[in-house]
Coordinates of C-alpha atoms and ligand atoms in Angstrom, one line a residue:
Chain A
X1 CA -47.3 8.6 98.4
X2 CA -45.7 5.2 99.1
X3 CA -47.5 4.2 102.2
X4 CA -50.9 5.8 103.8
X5 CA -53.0 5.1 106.3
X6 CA -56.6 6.8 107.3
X7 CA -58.6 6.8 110.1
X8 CA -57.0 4.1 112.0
X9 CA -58.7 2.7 114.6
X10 CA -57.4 -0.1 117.3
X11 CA -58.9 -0.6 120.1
X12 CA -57.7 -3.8 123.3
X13 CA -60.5 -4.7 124.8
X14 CA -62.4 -1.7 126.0
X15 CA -59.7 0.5 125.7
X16 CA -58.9 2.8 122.4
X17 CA -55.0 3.1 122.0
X18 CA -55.3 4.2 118.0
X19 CA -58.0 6.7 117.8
X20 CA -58.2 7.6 113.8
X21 CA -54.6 8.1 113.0
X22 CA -54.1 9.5 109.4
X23 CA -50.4 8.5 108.7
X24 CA -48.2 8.8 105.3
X25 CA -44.7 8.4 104.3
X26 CA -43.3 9.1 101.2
X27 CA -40.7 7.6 99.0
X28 CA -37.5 8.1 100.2
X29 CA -39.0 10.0 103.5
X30 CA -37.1 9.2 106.7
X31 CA -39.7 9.7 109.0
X32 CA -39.2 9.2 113.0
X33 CA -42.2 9.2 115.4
X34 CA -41.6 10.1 119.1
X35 CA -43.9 10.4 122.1
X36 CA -44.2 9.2 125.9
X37 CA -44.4 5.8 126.7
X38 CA -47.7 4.0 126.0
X39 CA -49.0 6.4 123.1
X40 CA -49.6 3.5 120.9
X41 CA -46.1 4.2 118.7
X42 CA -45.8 0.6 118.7
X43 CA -49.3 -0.5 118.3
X44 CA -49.1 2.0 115.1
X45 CA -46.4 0.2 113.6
X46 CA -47.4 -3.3 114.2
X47 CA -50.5 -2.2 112.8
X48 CA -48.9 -1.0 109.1
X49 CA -47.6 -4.5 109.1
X50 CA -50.5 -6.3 110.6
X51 CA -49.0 -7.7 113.0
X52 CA -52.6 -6.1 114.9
X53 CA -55.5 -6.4 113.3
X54 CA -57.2 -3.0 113.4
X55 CA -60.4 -2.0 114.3
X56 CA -60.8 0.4 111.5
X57 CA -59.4 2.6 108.9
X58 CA -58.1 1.9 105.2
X59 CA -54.6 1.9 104.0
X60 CA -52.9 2.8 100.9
X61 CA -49.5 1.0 99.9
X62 CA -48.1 1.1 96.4
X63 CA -51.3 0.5 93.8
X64 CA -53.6 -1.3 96.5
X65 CA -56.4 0.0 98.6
X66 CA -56.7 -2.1 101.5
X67 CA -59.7 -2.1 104.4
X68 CA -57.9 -2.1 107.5
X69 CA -60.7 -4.3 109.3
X70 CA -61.2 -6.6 106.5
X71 CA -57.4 -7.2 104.8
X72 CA -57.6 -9.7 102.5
X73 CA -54.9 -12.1 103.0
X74 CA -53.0 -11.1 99.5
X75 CA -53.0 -7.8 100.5
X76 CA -51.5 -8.8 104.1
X77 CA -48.7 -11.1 102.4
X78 CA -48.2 -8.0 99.8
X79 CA -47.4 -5.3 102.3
X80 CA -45.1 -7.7 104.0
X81 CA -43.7 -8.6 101.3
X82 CA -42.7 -5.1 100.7
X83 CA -42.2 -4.2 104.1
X84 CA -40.1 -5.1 106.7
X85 CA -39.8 -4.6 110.0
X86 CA -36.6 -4.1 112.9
X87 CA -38.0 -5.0 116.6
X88 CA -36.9 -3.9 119.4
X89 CA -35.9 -7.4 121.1
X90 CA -34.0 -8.1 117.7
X91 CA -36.7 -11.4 117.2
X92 CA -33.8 -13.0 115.5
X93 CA -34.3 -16.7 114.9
X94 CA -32.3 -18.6 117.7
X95 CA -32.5 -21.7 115.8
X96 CA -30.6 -20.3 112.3
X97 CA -27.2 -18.5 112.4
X98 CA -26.8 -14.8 111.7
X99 CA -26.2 -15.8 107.7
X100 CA -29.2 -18.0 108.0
X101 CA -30.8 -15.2 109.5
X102 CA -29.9 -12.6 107.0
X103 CA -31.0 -15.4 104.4
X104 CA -34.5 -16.6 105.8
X105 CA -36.5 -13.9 103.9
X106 CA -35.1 -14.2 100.4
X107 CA -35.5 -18.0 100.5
X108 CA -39.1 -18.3 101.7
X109 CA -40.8 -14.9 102.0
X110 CA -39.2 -14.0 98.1
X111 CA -38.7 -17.8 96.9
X112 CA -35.0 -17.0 96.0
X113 CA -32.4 -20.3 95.2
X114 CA -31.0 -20.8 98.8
X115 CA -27.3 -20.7 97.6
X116 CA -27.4 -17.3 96.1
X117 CA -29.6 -16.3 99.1
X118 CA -26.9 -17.3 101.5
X119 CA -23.8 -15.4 99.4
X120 CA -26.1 -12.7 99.6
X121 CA -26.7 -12.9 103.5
X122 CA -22.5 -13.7 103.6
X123 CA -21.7 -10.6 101.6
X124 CA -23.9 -8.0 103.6
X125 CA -22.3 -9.1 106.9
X126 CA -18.9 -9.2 105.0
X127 CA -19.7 -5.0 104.5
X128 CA -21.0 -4.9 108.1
X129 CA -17.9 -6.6 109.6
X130 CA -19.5 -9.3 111.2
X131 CA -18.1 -12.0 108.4
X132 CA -16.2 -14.0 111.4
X133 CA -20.0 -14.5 113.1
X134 CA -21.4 -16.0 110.0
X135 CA -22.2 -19.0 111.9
X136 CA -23.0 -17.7 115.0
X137 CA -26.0 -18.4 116.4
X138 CA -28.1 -15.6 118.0
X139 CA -27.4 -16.5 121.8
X140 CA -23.4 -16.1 120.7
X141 CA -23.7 -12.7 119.5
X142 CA -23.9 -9.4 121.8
X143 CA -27.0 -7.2 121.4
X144 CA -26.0 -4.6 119.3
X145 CA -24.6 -7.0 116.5
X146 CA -27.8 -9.2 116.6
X147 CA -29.7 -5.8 116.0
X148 CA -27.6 -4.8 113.2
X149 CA -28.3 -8.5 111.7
X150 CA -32.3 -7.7 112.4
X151 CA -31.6 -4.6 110.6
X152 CA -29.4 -6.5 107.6
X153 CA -32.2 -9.2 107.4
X154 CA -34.9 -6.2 107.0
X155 CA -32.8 -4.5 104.1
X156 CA -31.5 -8.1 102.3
X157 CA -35.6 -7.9 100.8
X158 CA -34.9 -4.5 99.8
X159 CA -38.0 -3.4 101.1
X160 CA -39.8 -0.3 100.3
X161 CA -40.3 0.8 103.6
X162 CA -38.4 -0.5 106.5
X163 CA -40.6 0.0 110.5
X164 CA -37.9 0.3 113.3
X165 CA -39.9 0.0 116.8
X166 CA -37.2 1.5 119.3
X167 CA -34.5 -0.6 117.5
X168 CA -31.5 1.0 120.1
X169 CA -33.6 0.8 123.6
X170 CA -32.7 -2.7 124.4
X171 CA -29.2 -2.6 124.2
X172 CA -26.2 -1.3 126.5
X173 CA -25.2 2.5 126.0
X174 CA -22.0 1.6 124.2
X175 CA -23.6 -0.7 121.6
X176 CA -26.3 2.2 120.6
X177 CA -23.8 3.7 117.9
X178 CA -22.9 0.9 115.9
X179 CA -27.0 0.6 115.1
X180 CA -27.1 3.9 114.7
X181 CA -24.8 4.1 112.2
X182 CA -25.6 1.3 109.9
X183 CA -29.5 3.3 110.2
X184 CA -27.8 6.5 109.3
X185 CA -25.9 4.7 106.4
X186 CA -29.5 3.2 105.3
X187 CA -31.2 6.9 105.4
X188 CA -28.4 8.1 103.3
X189 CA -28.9 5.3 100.8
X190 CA -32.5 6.8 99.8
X191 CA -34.1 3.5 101.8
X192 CA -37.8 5.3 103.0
X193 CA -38.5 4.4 106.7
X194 CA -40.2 4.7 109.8
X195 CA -38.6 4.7 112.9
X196 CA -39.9 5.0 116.6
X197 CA -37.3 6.4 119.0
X198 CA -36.2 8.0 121.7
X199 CA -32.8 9.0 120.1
X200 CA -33.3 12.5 119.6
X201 CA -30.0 13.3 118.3
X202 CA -30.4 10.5 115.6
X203 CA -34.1 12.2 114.9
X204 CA -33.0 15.9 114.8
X205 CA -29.8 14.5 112.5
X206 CA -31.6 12.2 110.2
X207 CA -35.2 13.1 110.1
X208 CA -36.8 14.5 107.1
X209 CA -40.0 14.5 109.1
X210 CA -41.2 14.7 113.1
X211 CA -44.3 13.0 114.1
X212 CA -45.2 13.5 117.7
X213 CA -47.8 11.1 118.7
X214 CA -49.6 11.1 122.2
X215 CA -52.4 9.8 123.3
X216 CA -53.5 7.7 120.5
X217 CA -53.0 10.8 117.9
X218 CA -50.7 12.6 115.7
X219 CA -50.0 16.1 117.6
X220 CA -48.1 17.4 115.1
X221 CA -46.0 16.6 112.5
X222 CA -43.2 18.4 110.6
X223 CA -39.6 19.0 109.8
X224 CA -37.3 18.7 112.4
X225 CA -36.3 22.0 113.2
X226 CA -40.0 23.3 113.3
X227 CA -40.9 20.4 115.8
X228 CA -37.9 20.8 118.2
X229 CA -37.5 24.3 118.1
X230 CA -40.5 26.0 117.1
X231 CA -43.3 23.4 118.5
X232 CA -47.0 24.7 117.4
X233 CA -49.0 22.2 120.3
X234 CA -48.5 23.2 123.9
X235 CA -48.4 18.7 124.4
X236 CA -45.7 18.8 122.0
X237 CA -43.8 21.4 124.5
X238 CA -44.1 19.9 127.4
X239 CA -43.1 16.4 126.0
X240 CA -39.9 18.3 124.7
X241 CA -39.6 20.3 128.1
X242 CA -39.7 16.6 130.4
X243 CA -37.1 15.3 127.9
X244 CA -34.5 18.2 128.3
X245 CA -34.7 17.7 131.9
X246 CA -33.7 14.2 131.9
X247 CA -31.0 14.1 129.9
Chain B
X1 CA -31.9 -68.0 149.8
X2 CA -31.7 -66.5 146.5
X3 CA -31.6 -68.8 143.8
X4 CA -29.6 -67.7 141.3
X5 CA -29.6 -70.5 138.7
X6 CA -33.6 -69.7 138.8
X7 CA -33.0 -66.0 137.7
X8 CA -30.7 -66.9 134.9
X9 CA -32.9 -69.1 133.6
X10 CA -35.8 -67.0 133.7
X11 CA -34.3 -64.3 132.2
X12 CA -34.5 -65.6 128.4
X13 CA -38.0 -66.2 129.0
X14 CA -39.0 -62.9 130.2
X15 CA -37.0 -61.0 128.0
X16 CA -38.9 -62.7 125.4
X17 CA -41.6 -60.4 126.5
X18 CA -39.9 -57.6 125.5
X19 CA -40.9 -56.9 122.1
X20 CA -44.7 -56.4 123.2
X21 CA -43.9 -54.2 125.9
X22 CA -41.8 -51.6 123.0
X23 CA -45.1 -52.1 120.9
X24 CA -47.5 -51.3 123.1
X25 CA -45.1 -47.9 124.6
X26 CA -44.3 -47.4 120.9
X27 CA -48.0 -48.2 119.4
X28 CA -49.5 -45.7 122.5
X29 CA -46.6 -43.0 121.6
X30 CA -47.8 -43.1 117.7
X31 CA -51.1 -42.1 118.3
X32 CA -50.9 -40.0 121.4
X33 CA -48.6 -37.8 119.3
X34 CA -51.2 -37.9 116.5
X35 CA -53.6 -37.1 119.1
X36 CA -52.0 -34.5 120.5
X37 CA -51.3 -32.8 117.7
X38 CA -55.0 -31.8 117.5
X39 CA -55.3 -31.4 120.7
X40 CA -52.6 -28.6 120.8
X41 CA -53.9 -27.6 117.5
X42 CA -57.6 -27.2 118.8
X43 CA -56.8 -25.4 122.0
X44 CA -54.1 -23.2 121.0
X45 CA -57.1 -22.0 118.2
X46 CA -59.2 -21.7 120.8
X47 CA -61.7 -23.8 118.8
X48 CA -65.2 -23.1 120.5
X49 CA -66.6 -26.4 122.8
X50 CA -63.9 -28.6 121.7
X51 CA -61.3 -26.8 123.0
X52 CA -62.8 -26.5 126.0
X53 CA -63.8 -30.2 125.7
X54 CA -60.2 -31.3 125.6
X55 CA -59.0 -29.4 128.0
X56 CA -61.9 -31.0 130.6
X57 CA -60.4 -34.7 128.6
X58 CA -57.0 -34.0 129.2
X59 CA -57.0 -32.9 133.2
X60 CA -59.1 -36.1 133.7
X61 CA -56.8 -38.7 132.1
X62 CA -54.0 -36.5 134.0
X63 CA -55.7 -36.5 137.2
X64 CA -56.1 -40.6 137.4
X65 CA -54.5 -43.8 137.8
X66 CA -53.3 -45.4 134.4
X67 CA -54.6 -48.4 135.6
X68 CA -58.1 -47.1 135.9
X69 CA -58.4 -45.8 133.0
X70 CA -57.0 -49.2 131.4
X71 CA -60.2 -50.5 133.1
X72 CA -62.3 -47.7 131.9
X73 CA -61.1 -48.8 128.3
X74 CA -61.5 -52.4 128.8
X75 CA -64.8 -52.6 130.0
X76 CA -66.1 -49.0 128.3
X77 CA -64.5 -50.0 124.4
X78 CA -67.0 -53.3 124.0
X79 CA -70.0 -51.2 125.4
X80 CA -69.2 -47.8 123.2
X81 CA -68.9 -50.1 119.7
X82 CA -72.2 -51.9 120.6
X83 CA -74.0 -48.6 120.8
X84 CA -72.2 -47.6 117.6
X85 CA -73.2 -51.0 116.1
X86 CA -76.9 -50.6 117.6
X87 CA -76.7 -47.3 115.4
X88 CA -76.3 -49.0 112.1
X89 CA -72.2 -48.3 111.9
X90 CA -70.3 -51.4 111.1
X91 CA -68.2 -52.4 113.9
X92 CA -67.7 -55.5 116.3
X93 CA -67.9 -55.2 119.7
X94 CA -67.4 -59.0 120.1
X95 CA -63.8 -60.4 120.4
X96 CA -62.1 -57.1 121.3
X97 CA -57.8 -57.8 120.9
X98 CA -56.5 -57.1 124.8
X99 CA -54.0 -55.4 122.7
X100 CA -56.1 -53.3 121.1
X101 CA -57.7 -52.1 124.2
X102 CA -53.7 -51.7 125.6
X103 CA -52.8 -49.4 122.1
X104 CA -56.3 -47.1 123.4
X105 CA -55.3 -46.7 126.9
X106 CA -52.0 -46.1 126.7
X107 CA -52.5 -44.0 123.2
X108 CA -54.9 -41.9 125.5
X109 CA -52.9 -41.4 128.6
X110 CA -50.0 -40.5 126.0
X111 CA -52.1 -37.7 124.1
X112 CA -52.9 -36.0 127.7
X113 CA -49.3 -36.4 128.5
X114 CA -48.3 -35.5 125.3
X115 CA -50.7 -32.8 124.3
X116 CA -49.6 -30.9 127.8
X117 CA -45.3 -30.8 126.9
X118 CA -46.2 -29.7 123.2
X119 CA -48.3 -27.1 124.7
X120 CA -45.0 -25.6 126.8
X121 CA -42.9 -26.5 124.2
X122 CA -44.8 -24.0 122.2
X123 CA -44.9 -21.1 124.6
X124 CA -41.7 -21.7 125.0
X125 CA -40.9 -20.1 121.6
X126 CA -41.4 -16.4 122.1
X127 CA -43.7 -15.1 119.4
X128 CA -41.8 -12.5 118.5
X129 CA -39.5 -14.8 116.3
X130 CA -43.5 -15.9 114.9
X131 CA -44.1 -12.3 113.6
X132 CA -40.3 -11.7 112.4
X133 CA -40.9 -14.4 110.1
X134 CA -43.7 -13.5 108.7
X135 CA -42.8 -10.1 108.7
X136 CA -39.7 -10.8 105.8
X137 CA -42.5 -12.0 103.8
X138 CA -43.3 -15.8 105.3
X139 CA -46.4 -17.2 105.1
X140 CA -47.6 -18.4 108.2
X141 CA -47.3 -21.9 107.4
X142 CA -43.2 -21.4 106.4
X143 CA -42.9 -19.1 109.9
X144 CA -44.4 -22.4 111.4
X145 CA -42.3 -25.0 109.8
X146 CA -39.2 -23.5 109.6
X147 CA -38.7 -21.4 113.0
X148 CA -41.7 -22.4 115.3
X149 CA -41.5 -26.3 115.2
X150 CA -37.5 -27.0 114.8
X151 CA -37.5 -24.6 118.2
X152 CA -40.4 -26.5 119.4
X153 CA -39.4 -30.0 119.3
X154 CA -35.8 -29.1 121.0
X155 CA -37.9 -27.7 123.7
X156 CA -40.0 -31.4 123.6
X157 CA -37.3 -33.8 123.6
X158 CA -36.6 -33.6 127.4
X159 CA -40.8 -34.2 128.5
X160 CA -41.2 -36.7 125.5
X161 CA -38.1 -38.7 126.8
X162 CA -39.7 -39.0 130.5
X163 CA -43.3 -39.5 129.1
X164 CA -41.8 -42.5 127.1
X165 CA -40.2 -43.7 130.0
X166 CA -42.7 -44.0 132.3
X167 CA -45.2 -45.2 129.1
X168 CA -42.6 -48.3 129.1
X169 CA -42.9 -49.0 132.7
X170 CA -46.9 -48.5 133.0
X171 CA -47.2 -51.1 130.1
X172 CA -46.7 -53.6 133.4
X173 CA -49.8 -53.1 134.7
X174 CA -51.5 -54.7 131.2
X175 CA -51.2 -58.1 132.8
X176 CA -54.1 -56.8 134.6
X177 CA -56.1 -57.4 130.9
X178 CA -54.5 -60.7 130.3
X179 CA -51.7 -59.8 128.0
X180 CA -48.2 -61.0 128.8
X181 CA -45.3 -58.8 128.5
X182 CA -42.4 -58.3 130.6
X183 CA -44.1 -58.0 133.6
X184 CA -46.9 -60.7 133.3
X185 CA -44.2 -63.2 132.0
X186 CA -42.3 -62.3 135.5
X187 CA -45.8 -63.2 136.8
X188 CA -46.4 -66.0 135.6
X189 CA -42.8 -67.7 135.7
X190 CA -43.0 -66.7 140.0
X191 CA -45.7 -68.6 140.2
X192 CA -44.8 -72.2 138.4
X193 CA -41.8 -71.6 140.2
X194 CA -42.4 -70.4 143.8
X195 CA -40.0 -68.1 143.3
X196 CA -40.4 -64.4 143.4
X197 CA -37.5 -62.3 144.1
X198 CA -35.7 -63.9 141.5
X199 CA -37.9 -63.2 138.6
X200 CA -38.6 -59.6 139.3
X201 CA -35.2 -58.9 140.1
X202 CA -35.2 -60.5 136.3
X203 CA -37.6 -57.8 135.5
X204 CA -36.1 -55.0 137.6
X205 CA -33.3 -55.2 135.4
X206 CA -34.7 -55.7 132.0
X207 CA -36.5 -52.2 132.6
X208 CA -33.6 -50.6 133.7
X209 CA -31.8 -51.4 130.1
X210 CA -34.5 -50.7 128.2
X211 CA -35.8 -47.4 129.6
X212 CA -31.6 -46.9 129.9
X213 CA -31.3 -47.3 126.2
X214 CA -34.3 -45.3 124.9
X215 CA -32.8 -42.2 127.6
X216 CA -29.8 -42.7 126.0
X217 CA -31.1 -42.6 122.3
X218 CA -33.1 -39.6 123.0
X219 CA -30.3 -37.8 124.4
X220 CA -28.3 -38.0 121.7
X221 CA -31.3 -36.9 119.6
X222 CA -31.4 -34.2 122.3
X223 CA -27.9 -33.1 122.2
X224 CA -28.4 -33.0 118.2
X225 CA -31.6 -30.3 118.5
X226 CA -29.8 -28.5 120.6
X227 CA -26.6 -27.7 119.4
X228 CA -28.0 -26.5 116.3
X229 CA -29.3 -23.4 118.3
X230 CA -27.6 -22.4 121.6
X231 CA -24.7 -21.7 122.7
X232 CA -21.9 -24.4 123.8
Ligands
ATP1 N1 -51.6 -6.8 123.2 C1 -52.1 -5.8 124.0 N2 -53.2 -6.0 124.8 C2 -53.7 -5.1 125.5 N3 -53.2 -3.8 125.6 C3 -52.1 -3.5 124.8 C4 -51.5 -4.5 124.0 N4 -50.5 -3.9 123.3 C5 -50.5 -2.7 123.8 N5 -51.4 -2.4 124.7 C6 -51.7 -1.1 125.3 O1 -51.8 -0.1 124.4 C7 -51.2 1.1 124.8 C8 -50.2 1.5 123.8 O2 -49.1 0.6 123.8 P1 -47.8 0.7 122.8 O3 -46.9 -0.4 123.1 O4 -48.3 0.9 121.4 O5 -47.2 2.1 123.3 P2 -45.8 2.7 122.9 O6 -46.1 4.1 122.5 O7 -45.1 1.9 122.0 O8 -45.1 2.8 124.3 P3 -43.5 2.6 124.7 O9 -42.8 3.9 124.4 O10 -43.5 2.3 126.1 O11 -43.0 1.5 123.8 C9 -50.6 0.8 126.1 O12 -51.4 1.3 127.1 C10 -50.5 -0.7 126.2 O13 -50.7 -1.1 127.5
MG2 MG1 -43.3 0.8 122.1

């Protein structure tokens, strides 16, 4: 097991939006979490990076047992350091271009020499197409290519796991593919990661695993055909049923 | 009739005054930035009391005359150093510099000023680009330095030009503690002289090409910031 979590608790004020959430990926596991708006997906994710600091619960990562209530700031800059994370507004740096961008990680999250840092950054948009906006800054690019930079700077650290928080729902219909693709391409690689969405062609296509989470909880969890077709949680049903009739 | 041989040859003299006039707007700038800077620092932490403390501070040198509070200094500065001294530290209340009391005043009124643009300048930033940094592995300090604070001081330039500004005009009311820059030379030339219009007008336009200057420095400083980040 690559990354666990148990028990995981989070509560805002008096309200409890993580209540005990046991949560694993494996290496190499592509696993995409859906559910209805304000189920806590995101408040899970920001949690595995600590981007929350949870109320309680312990997590596993690699070799280190970590108390989710009481991290101890190596074990914070450790699973970041492993991690990384795609949001959904991009959070690109508006004052570094998109090589600069791509770069900003290796330099001072990894401590690499900036010039080989930067051929790196140059190289990955070179294979992503996006060589003539090198030195773009963010506010010059469209949506969908500064997502796919977020998503270039997340895999530049080759990270174990990569958390994508509804990476496609900011951006204009037409631009959804060319993220989608470069996740696909990822999932293909072997690359283990975690991916909220509401894409449920990209989860029933790329998936190895389901999680339907509501209401603070895992409902169920499991391959993508058992989830989509042959749901064992009435919840899980209905959620499935309200989708089909929007779309 | 306005006597224009009198303004030229009043000019050289005020001008003269200059130099202490930048001091004291540059002097007040230094340590209200300082200030500031723990100010923000303090309330953005939410430090118990003192944040709270600074925030009552700040309103209250917002909320009043510069002048006043030049008097507040003046007269408050000797009083607060005797009680110090009456406590055993080792100051001198006696023989105050005017100039020191100007750098306090002003250094003050520039930390409230100050303390309040840093503070937009900040949420200005959206703190998603906070967490992206540290989420490829920064430390918090890095996220800071390299994304928070270049972003934050393009946001600052515009405020910190106008507070300098109007710190370069307000240092003519320190004639009002004895000390004689632009303003009080203007002052004291009118009165030898009998002749008024023509030494402000003197003044008038020494302010003009100074606080024209420093707007025009800063802009370029400005322009710099800023085309390192959005679009043109
Ligand atoms: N910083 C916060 N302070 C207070 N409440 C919060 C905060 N962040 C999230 N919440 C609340 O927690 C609940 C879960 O939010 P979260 O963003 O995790 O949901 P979500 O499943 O990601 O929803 P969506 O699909 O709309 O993105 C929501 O009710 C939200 O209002
Ligand atoms: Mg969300």
């Amino acid at each position: 097991m690559l990354l666990s979590v148990k028990k995981l608790e989070k509560r805002f004020g008096k309200r409890t939006v993580l209540k005990g959430v046991d949560f694993s990926v494996d290496q190499g596991e592509v696993v995409v979490i859906i559910g209805p708006s304000g189920s806590g997906k995101t408040t899970l994710l920001r949690n595995l990076n600590f981007l929350e600091n949870a109320d309680a619960g312990t997590m596993n990562f690699k070799d280190r047992q970590i108390d989710l209530a009481h991290p101890k700031k190596d074990d914070v800059h450790f699973v970041r350091r492993h991690s990384a994370m795609v949001f959904q507004n991009y959070n690109l740096f508006k004052n570094k271009t998109a090589q600069e961008n791509i770069a900003e990680g290796l330099i001072y999250g990894q401590g690499m020499d900036k010039r080989q840092a930067l051929t790196i950054a140059s190289d990955e948009l070179k294979s992503l197409g996006l060589a003539a906006q090198a030195n773009h800054y963010p506010s010059q690019l469209s949506g969908g290519q500064q997502q796919r930079i977020g998503i270039a700077r997340a895999t530049v650290l080759k990270p174990d796991v990569i958390l994508f928080d509804e990476p496609t729902s900011a951006l204009d219909p037409e631009l959804v593919g060319t993220v989608l693709d470069d996740m696909r391409r990822l999932a293909q690689a072997g690359q283990t990661m975690v991916v909220v969405t509401h894409q449920m062609s990209f989860a029933k296509n790329v998936a190895s695993r389901i999680v339907f989470f509501d209401d603070g909880q895992i409902v169920e969890s499991g391959s993508p055909d058992q989830v989509f077709n042959h749901p064992r949680e009435e919840r899980t049903r209905q959620f499935l049923g309200a989708l089909a009739e929007n779309y | 009739m306005f006597d224009l041989n009198f303004a030229k040859e009043a000019f050289p003299q005020i001008v003269l005054a200059v130099p202490l006039t930048l001091l004291i707007a540059f002097i007040a700038t230094l340590i209200g930035l300082v200030l500031a800077i723990g100010v923000v620092i303090a309330r953005e932490k939410q430090v118990p009391v003192l944040a709270q403390f600074l925030a009552t501070l700040v309103s209250f040198i917002r909320g009043t005359p510069i002048l006043v509070q030049l008097y507040v200094v003046y007269y408050g500065l000797p009083q607060l150093l005797t009680s110090l001294q009456a406590a055993g530290w080792h100051v001198d209340p006696n023989g105050l510099p005017a100039i020191v009391i100007a750098f306090s005043a002003y250094g003050l009124n520039a930390m409230a000023n100050l303390s309040e643009s840093i503070r937009s300048a900040y949420h200005a930033v959206d703190p998603g680009q906070y967490e992206a940094a540290i989420s490829v592995g920064m430390k918090p300090a890095t996220a800071m330095v390299q994304i928070v604070v270049p972003q934050l001081i393009a946001n600052l330039i515009p405020n910190f030009t106008n507070i300098f500004l109007d710190l370069i005009k307000d240092t003519a009311l320190v004639y009002n503690i004895g000390l004689v820059e632009v303003m009080g030379k203007a002052n004291i030339i009118s009165s030898e002289g009998f002749k008024y219009l023509e030494t402000y007008t003197d003044a008038l336009i020494i302010y003009i090409v100074v606080c024209w200057v420093f707007a025009f420095v800063l802009r370029q400083f400005e322009r710099h910031y800023r085309y390192a980040q959005v679009s043109h």
